[in-house]
PDB file of C-alpha atoms in Angstrom:
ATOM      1  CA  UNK C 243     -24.633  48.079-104.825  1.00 91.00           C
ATOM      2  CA  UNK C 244     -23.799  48.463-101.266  1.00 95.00           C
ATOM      3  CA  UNK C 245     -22.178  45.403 -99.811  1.00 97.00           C
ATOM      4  CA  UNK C 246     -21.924  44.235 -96.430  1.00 98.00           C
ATOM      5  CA  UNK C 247     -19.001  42.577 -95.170  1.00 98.00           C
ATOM      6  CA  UNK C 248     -16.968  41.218 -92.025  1.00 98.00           C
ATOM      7  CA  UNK C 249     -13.132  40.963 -91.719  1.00 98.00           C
ATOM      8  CA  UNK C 250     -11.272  37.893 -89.594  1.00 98.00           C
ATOM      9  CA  UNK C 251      -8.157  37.036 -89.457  1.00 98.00           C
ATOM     10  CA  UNK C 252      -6.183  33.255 -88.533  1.00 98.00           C
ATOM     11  CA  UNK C 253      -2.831  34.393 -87.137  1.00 98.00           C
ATOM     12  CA  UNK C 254      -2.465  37.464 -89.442  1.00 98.00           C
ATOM     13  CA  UNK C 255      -3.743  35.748 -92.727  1.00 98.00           C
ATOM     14  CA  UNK C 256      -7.065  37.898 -93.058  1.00 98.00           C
ATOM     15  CA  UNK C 257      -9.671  37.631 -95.207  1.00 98.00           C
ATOM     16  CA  UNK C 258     -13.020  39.235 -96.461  1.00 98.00           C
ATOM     17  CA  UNK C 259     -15.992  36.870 -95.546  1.00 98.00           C
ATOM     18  CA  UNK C 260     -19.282  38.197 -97.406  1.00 98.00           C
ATOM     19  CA  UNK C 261     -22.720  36.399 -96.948  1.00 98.00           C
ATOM     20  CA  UNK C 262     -23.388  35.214-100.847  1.00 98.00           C
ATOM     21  CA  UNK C 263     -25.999  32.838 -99.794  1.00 98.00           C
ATOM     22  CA  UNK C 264     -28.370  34.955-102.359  1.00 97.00           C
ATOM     23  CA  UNK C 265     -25.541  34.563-104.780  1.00 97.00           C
ATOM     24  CA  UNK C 266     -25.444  38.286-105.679  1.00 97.00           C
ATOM     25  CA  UNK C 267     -21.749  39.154-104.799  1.00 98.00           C
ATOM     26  CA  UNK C 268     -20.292  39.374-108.590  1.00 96.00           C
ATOM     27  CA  UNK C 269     -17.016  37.128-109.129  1.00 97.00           C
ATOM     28  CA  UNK C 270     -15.198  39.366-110.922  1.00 97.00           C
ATOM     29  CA  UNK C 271     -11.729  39.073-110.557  1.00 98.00           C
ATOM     30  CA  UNK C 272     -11.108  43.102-111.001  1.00 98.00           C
ATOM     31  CA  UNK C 273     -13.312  43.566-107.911  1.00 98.00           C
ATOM     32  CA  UNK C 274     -11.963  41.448-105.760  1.00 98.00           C
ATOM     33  CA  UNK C 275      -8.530  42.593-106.214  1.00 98.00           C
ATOM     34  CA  UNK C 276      -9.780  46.693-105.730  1.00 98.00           C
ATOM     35  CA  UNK C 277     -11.735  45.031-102.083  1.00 98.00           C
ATOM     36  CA  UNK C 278      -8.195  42.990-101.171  1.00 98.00           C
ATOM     37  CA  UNK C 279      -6.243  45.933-102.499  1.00 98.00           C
ATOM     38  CA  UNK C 280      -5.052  48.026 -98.759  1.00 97.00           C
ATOM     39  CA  UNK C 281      -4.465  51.399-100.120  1.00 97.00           C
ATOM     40  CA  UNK C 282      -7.688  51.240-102.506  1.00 96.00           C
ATOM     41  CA  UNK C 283      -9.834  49.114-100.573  1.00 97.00           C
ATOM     42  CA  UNK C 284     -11.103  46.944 -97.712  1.00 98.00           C
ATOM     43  CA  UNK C 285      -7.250  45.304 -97.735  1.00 98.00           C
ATOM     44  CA  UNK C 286      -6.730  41.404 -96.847  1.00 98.00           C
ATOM     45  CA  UNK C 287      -4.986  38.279 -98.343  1.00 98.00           C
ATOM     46  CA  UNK C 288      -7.663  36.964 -99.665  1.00 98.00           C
ATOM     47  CA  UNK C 289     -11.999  37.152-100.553  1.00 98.00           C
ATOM     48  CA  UNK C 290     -14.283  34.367 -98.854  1.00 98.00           C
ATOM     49  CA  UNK C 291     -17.748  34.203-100.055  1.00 98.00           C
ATOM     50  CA  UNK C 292     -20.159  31.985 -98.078  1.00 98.00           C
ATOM     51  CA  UNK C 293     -23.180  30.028 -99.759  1.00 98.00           C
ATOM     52  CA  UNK C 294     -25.807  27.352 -99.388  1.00 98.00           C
ATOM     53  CA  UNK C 295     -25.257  24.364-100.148  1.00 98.00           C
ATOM     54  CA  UNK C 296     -27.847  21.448-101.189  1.00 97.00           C
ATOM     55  CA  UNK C 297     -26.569  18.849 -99.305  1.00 98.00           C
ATOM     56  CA  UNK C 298     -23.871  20.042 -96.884  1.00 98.00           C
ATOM     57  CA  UNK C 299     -23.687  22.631 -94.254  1.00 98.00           C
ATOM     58  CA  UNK C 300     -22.204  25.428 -96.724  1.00 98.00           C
ATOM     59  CA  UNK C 301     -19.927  26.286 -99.634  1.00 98.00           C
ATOM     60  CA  UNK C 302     -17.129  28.555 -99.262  1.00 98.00           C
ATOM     61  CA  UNK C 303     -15.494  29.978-102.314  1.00 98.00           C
ATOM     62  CA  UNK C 304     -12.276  31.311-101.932  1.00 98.00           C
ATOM     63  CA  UNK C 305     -10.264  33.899-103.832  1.00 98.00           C
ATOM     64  CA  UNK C 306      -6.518  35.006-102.983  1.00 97.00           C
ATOM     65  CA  UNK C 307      -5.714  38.909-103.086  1.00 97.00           C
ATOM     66  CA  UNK C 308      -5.379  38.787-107.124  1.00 97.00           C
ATOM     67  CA  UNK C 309      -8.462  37.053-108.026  1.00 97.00           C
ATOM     68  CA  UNK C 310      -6.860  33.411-108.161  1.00 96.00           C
ATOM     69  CA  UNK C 311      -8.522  30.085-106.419  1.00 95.00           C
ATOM     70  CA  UNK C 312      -6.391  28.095-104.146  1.00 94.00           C
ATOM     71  CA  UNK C 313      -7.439  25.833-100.951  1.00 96.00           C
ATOM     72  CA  UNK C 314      -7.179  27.829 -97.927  1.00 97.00           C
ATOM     73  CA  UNK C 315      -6.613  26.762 -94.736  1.00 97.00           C
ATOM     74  CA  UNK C 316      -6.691  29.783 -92.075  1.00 98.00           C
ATOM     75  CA  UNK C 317      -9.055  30.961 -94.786  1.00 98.00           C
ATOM     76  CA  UNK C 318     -10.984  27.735 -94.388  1.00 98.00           C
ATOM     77  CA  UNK C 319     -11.309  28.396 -90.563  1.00 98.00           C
ATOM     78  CA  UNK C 320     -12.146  31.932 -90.881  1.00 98.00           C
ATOM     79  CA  UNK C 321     -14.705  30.960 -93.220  1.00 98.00           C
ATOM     80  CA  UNK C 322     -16.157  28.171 -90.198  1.00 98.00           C
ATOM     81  CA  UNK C 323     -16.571  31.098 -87.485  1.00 98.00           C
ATOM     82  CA  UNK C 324     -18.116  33.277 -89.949  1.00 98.00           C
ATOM     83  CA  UNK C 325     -20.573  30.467 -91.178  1.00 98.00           C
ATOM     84  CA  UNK C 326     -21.140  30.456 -87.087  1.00 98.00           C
ATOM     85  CA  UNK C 327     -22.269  33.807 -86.485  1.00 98.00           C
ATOM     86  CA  UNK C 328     -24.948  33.540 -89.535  1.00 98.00           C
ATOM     87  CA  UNK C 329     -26.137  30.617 -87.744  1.00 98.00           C
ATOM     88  CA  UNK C 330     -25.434  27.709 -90.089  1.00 98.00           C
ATOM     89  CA  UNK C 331     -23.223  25.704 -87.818  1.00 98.00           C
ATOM     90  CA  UNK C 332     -22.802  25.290 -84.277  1.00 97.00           C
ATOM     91  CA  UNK C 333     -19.563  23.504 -82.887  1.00 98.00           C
ATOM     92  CA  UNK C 334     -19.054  21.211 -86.371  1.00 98.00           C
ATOM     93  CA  UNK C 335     -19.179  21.453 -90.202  1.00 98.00           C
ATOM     94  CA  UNK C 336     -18.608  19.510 -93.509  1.00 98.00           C
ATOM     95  CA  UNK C 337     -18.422  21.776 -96.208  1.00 98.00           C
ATOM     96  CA  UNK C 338     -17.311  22.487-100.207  1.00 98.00           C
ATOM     97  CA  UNK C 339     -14.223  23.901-101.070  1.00 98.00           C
ATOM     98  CA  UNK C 340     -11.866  24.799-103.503  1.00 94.00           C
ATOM     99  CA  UNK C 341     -10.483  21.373-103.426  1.00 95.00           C
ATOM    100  CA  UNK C 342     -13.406  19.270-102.139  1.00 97.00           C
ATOM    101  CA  UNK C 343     -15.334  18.159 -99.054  1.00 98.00           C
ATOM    102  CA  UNK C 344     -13.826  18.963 -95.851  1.00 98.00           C
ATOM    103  CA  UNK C 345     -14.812  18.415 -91.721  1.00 98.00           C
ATOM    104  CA  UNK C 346     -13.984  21.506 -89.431  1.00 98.00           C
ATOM    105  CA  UNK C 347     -14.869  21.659 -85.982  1.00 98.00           C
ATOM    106  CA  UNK C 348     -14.616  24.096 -83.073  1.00 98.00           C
ATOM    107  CA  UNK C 349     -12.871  22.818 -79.581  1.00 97.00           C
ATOM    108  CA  UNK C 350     -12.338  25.517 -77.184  1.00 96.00           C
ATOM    109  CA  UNK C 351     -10.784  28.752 -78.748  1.00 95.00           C
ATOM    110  CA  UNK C 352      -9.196  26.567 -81.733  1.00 98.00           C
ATOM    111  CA  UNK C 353     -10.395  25.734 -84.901  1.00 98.00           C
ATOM    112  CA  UNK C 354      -9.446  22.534 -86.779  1.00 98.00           C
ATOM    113  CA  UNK C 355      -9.443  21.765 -90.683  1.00 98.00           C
ATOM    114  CA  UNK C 356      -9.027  18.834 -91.506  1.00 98.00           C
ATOM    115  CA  UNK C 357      -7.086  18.340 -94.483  1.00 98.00           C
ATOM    116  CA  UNK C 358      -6.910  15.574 -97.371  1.00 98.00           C
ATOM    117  CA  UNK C 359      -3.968  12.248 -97.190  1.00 98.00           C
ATOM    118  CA  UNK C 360      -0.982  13.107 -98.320  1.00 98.00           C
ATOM    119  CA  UNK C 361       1.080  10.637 -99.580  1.00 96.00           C
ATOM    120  CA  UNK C 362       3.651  12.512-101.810  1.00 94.00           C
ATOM    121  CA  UNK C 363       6.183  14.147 -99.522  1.00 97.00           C
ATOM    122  CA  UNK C 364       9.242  14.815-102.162  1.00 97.00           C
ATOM    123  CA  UNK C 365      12.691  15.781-100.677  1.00 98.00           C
ATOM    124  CA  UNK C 366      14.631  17.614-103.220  1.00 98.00           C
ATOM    125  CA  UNK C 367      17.501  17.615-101.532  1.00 98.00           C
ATOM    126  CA  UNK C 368      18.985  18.069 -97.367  1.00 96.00           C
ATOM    127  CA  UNK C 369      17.550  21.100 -97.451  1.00 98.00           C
ATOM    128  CA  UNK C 370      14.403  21.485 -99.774  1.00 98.00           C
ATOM    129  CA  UNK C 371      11.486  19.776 -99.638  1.00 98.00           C
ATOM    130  CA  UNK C 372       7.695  20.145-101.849  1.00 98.00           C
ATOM    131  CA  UNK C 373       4.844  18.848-100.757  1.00 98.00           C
ATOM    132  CA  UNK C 374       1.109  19.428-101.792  1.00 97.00           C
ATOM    133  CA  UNK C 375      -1.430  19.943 -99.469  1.00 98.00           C
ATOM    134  CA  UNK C 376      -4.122  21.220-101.326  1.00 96.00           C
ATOM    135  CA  UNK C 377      -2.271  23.857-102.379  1.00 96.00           C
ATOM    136  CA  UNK C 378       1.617  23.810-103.393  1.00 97.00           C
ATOM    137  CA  UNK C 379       4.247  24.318-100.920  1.00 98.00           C
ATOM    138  CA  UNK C 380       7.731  24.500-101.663  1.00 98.00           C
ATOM    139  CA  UNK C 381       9.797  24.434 -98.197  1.00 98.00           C
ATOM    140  CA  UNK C 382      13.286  25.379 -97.599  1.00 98.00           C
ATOM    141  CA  UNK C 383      15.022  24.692 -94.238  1.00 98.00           C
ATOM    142  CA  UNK C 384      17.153  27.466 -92.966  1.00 98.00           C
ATOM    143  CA  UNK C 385      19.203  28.456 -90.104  1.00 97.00           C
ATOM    144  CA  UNK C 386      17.748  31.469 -88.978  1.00 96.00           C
ATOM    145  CA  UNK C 387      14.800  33.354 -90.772  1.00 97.00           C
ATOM    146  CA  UNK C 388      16.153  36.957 -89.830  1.00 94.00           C
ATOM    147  CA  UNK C 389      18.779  36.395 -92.417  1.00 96.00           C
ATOM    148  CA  UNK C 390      16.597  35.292 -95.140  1.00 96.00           C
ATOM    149  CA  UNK C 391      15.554  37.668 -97.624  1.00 97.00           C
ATOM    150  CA  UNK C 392      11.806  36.112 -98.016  1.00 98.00           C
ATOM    151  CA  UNK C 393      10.205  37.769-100.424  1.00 98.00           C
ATOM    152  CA  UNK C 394      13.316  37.961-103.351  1.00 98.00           C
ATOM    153  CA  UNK C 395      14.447  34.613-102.644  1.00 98.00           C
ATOM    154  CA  UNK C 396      10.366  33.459-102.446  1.00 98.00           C
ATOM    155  CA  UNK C 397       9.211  35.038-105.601  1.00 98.00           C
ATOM    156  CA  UNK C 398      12.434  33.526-107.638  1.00 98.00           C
ATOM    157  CA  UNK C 399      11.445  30.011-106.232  1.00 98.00           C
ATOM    158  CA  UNK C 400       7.774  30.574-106.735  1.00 98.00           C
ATOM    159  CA  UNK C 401       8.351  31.298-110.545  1.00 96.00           C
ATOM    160  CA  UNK C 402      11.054  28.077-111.410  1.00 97.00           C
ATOM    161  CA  UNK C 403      10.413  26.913-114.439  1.00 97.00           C
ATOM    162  CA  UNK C 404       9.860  23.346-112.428  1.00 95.00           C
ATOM    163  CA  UNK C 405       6.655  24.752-111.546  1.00 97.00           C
ATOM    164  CA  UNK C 406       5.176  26.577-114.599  1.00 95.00           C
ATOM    165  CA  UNK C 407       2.556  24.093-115.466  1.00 95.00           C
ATOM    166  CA  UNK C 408       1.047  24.456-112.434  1.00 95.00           C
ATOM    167  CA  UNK C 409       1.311  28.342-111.980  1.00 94.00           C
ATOM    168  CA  UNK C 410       3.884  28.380-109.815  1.00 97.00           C
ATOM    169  CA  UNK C 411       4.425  27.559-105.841  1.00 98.00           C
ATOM    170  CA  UNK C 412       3.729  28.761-102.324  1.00 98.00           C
ATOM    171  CA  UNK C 413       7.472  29.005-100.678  1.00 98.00           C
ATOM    172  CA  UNK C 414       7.841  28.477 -96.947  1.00 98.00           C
ATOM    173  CA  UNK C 415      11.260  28.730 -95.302  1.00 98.00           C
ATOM    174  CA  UNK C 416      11.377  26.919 -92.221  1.00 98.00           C
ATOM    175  CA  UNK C 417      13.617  27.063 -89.156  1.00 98.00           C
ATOM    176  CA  UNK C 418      14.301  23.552 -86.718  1.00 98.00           C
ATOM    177  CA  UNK C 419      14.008  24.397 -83.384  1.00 98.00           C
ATOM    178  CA  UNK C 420      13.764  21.709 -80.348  1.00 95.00           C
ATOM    179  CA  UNK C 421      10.040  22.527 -79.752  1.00 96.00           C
ATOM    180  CA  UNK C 422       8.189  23.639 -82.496  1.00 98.00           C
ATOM    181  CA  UNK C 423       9.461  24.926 -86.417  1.00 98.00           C
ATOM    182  CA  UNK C 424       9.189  28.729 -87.237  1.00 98.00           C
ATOM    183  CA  UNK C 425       8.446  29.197 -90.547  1.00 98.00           C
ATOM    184  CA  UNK C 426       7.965  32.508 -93.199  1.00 98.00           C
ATOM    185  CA  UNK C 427       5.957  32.060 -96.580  1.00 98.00           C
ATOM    186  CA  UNK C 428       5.649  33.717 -99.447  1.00 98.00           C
ATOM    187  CA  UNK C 429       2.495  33.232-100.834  1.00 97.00           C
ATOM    188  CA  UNK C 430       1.472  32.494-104.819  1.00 97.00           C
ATOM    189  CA  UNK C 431      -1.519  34.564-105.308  1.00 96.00           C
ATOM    190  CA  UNK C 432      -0.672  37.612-102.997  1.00 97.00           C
ATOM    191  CA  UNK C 433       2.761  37.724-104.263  1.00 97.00           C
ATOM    192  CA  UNK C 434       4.222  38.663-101.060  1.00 97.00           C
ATOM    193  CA  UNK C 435       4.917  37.451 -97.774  1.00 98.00           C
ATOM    194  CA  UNK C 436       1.436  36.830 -95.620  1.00 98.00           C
ATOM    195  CA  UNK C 437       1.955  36.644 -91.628  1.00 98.00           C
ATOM    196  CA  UNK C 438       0.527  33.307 -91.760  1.00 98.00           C
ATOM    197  CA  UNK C 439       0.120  30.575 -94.285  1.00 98.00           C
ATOM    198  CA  UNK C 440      -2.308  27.420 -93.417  1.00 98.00           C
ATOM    199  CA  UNK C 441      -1.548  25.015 -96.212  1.00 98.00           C
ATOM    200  CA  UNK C 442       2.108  26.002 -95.446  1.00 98.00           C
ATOM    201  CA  UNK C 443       1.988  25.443 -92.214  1.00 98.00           C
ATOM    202  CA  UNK C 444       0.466  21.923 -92.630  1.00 98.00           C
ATOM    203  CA  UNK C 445       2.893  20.849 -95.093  1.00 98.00           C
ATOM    204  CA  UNK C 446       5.791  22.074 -92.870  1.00 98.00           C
ATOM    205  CA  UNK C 447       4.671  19.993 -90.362  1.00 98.00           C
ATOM    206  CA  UNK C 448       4.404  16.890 -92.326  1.00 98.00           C
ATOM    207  CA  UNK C 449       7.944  17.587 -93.227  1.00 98.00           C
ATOM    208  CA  UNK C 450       8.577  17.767 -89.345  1.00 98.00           C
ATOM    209  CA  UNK C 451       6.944  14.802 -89.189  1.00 98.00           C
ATOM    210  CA  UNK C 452       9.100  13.269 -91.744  1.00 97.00           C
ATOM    211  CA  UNK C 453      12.583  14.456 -89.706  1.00 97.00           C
ATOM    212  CA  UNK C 454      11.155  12.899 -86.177  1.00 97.00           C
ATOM    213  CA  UNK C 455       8.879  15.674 -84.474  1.00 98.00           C
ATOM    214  CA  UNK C 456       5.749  13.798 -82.845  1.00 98.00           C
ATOM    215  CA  UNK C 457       1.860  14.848 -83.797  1.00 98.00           C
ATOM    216  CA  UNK C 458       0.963  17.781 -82.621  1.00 98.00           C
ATOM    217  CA  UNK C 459       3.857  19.932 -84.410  1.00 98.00           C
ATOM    218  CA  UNK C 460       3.939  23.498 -83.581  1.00 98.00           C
ATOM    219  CA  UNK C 461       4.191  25.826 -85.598  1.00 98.00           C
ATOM    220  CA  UNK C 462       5.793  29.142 -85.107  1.00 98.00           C
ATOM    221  CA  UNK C 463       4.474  32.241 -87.820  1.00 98.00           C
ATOM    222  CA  UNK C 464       5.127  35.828 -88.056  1.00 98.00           C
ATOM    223  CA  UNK C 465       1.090  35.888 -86.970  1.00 98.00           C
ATOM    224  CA  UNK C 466       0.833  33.054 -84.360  1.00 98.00           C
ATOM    225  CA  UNK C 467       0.905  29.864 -83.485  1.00 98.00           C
ATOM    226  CA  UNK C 468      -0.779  26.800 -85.535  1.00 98.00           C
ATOM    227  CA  UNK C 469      -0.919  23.046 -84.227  1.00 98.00           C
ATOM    228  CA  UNK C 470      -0.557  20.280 -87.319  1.00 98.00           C
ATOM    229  CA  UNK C 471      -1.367  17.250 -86.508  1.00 98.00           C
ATOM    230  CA  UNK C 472      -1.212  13.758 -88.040  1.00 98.00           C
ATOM    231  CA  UNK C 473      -0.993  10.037 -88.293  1.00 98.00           C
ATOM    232  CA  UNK C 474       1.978   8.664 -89.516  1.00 97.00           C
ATOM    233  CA  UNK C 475       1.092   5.738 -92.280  1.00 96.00           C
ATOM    234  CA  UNK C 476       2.837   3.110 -94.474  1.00 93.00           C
ATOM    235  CA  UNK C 477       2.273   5.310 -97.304  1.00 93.00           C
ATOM    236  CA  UNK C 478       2.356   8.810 -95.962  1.00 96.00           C
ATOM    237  CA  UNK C 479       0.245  10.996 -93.898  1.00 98.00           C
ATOM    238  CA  UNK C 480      -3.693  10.598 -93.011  1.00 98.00           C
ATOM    239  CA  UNK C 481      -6.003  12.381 -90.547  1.00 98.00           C
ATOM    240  CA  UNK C 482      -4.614  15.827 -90.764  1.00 98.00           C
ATOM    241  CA  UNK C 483      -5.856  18.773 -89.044  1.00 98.00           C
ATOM    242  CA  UNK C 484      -4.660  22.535 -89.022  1.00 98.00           C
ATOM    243  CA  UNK C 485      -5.745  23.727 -85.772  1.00 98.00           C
ATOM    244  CA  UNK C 486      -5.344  27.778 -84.744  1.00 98.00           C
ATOM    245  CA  UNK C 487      -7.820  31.016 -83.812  1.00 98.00           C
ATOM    246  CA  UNK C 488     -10.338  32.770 -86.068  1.00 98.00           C
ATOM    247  CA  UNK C 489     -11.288  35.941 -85.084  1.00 98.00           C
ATOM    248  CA  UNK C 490     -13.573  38.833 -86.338  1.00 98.00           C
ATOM    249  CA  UNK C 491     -11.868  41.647 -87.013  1.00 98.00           C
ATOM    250  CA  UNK C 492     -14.642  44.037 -87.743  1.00 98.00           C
ATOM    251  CA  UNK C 493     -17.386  44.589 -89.870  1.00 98.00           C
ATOM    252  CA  UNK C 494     -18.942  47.288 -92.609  1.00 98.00           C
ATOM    253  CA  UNK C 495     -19.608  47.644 -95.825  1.00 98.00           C
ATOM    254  CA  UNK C 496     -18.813  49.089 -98.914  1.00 97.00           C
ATOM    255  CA  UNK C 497     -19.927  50.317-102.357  1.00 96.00           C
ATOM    256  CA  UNK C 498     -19.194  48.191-105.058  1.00 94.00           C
TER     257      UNK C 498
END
């Protein structure tokens, strides 16, 4: 089966994005890790598969790198520009994910995902916070990222036993500055450190919000920028958007 694919990428988190509206791509979870795999295959952080859907403007089903299901959100936007170029949207979407129904708009060279209330923000201690924003997120402040080994001291936080029942935790480790937060992540699913984590991102920033910084927060990754922003609530955190690029990388295609 020869399959036709494009590549994008959302500041450095890239992805796969295959037209499935014919629902022929098969979901098996050894293929998508050989496509994701960068020696062996295509190489990317994660597999997006775009379909009709009966009553909205699309579905997008996403996998990470080893097969897994998590809510995306650079993945989410990638997934909006690619639904673009096969004509199913113009400037605006609401579409099915991983995790629900979801709006998604374009506005100038930014994308923005809007993201479901949050009203759990749980501060372990001065320094540690977790916070679920449709995917897990485990955040650690720290004084300077350079001297942070990311991925040892992410994959032993990742696998705590505190988060077994839920098969483990994104970790981001996130550094104050005046301006904007710079933040690393380790990322459950590609069991490594991505450029860029969306979810992470978002829940950094509600963690911003939580220590003072105003709506828009920016948000500094090893791929780009991001923009979260918010409304601050009684009860937490409501109309929340993850704005940043989506770009095609390029396009080809494979046998499968």
């Amino acid at each position: 089966m020869e399959l036709h694919f494009s590549k994008y990428q959302g500041t450095g988190n890239d992805f796969i994005l295959i037209d499935d509206r014919d629902q022929s791509f098969p979901q098996k979870i050894d293929l998508i890790q050989k496509l994701c795999d960068r020696k062996f295959g295509i190489g990317a952080d994660g597999l997006i598969l775009i379909q009709d859907h009966p009553n909205l403007d699309y579905r997008m089903i996403y996998f990470n790198s080893d097969g897994s299901q998590s809510l995306c959100g650079n993945g989410s936007r990638c997934g909006f520009s690619f639904a673009q170029t096969l004509k199913l949207v113009s400037d605006s979407a609401t579409f099915e994910t991983t995790d629900g129904i979801h709006q998604i708009r374009q506005d100038g060279k930014l994308v923005h995902f809007q993201l479901f209330d949050v009203s759990q923000l749980n501060q372990i201690n001065d320094k540690e916070w977790y916070i679920n924003t449709g995917s897990p997120h485990h955040i650690v402040i720290v004084e300077n990222l350079n001297d942070t080994d990311i991925v040892s001291e992410g994959r032993r936080i990742r696998n705590l036993t505190t988060y077994s029942s839920q098969n483990g935790t994104n970790v981001n480790f996130a550094q104050l500055l005046q301006s904007k937060v710079k933040i690393r992540t380790y990322e459950r699913g590609v069991e490594d450190e991505t450029l860029s984590c969306g979810t992470g991102a978002t829940a950094v920033g509600l963690m911003a919000g939580e220590l003072g910084y105003k709506s828009p927060v920016q948000i500094e990754t090893e791929g780009g920028n991001l923009e979260v922003h918010f409304k601050k609530v009684a009860d937490g955190y409501t109309d929340i958007w993850l704005a940043g690029p989506a770009e095609k990388v390029f396009e080809g295609s494979v046998t499968i």
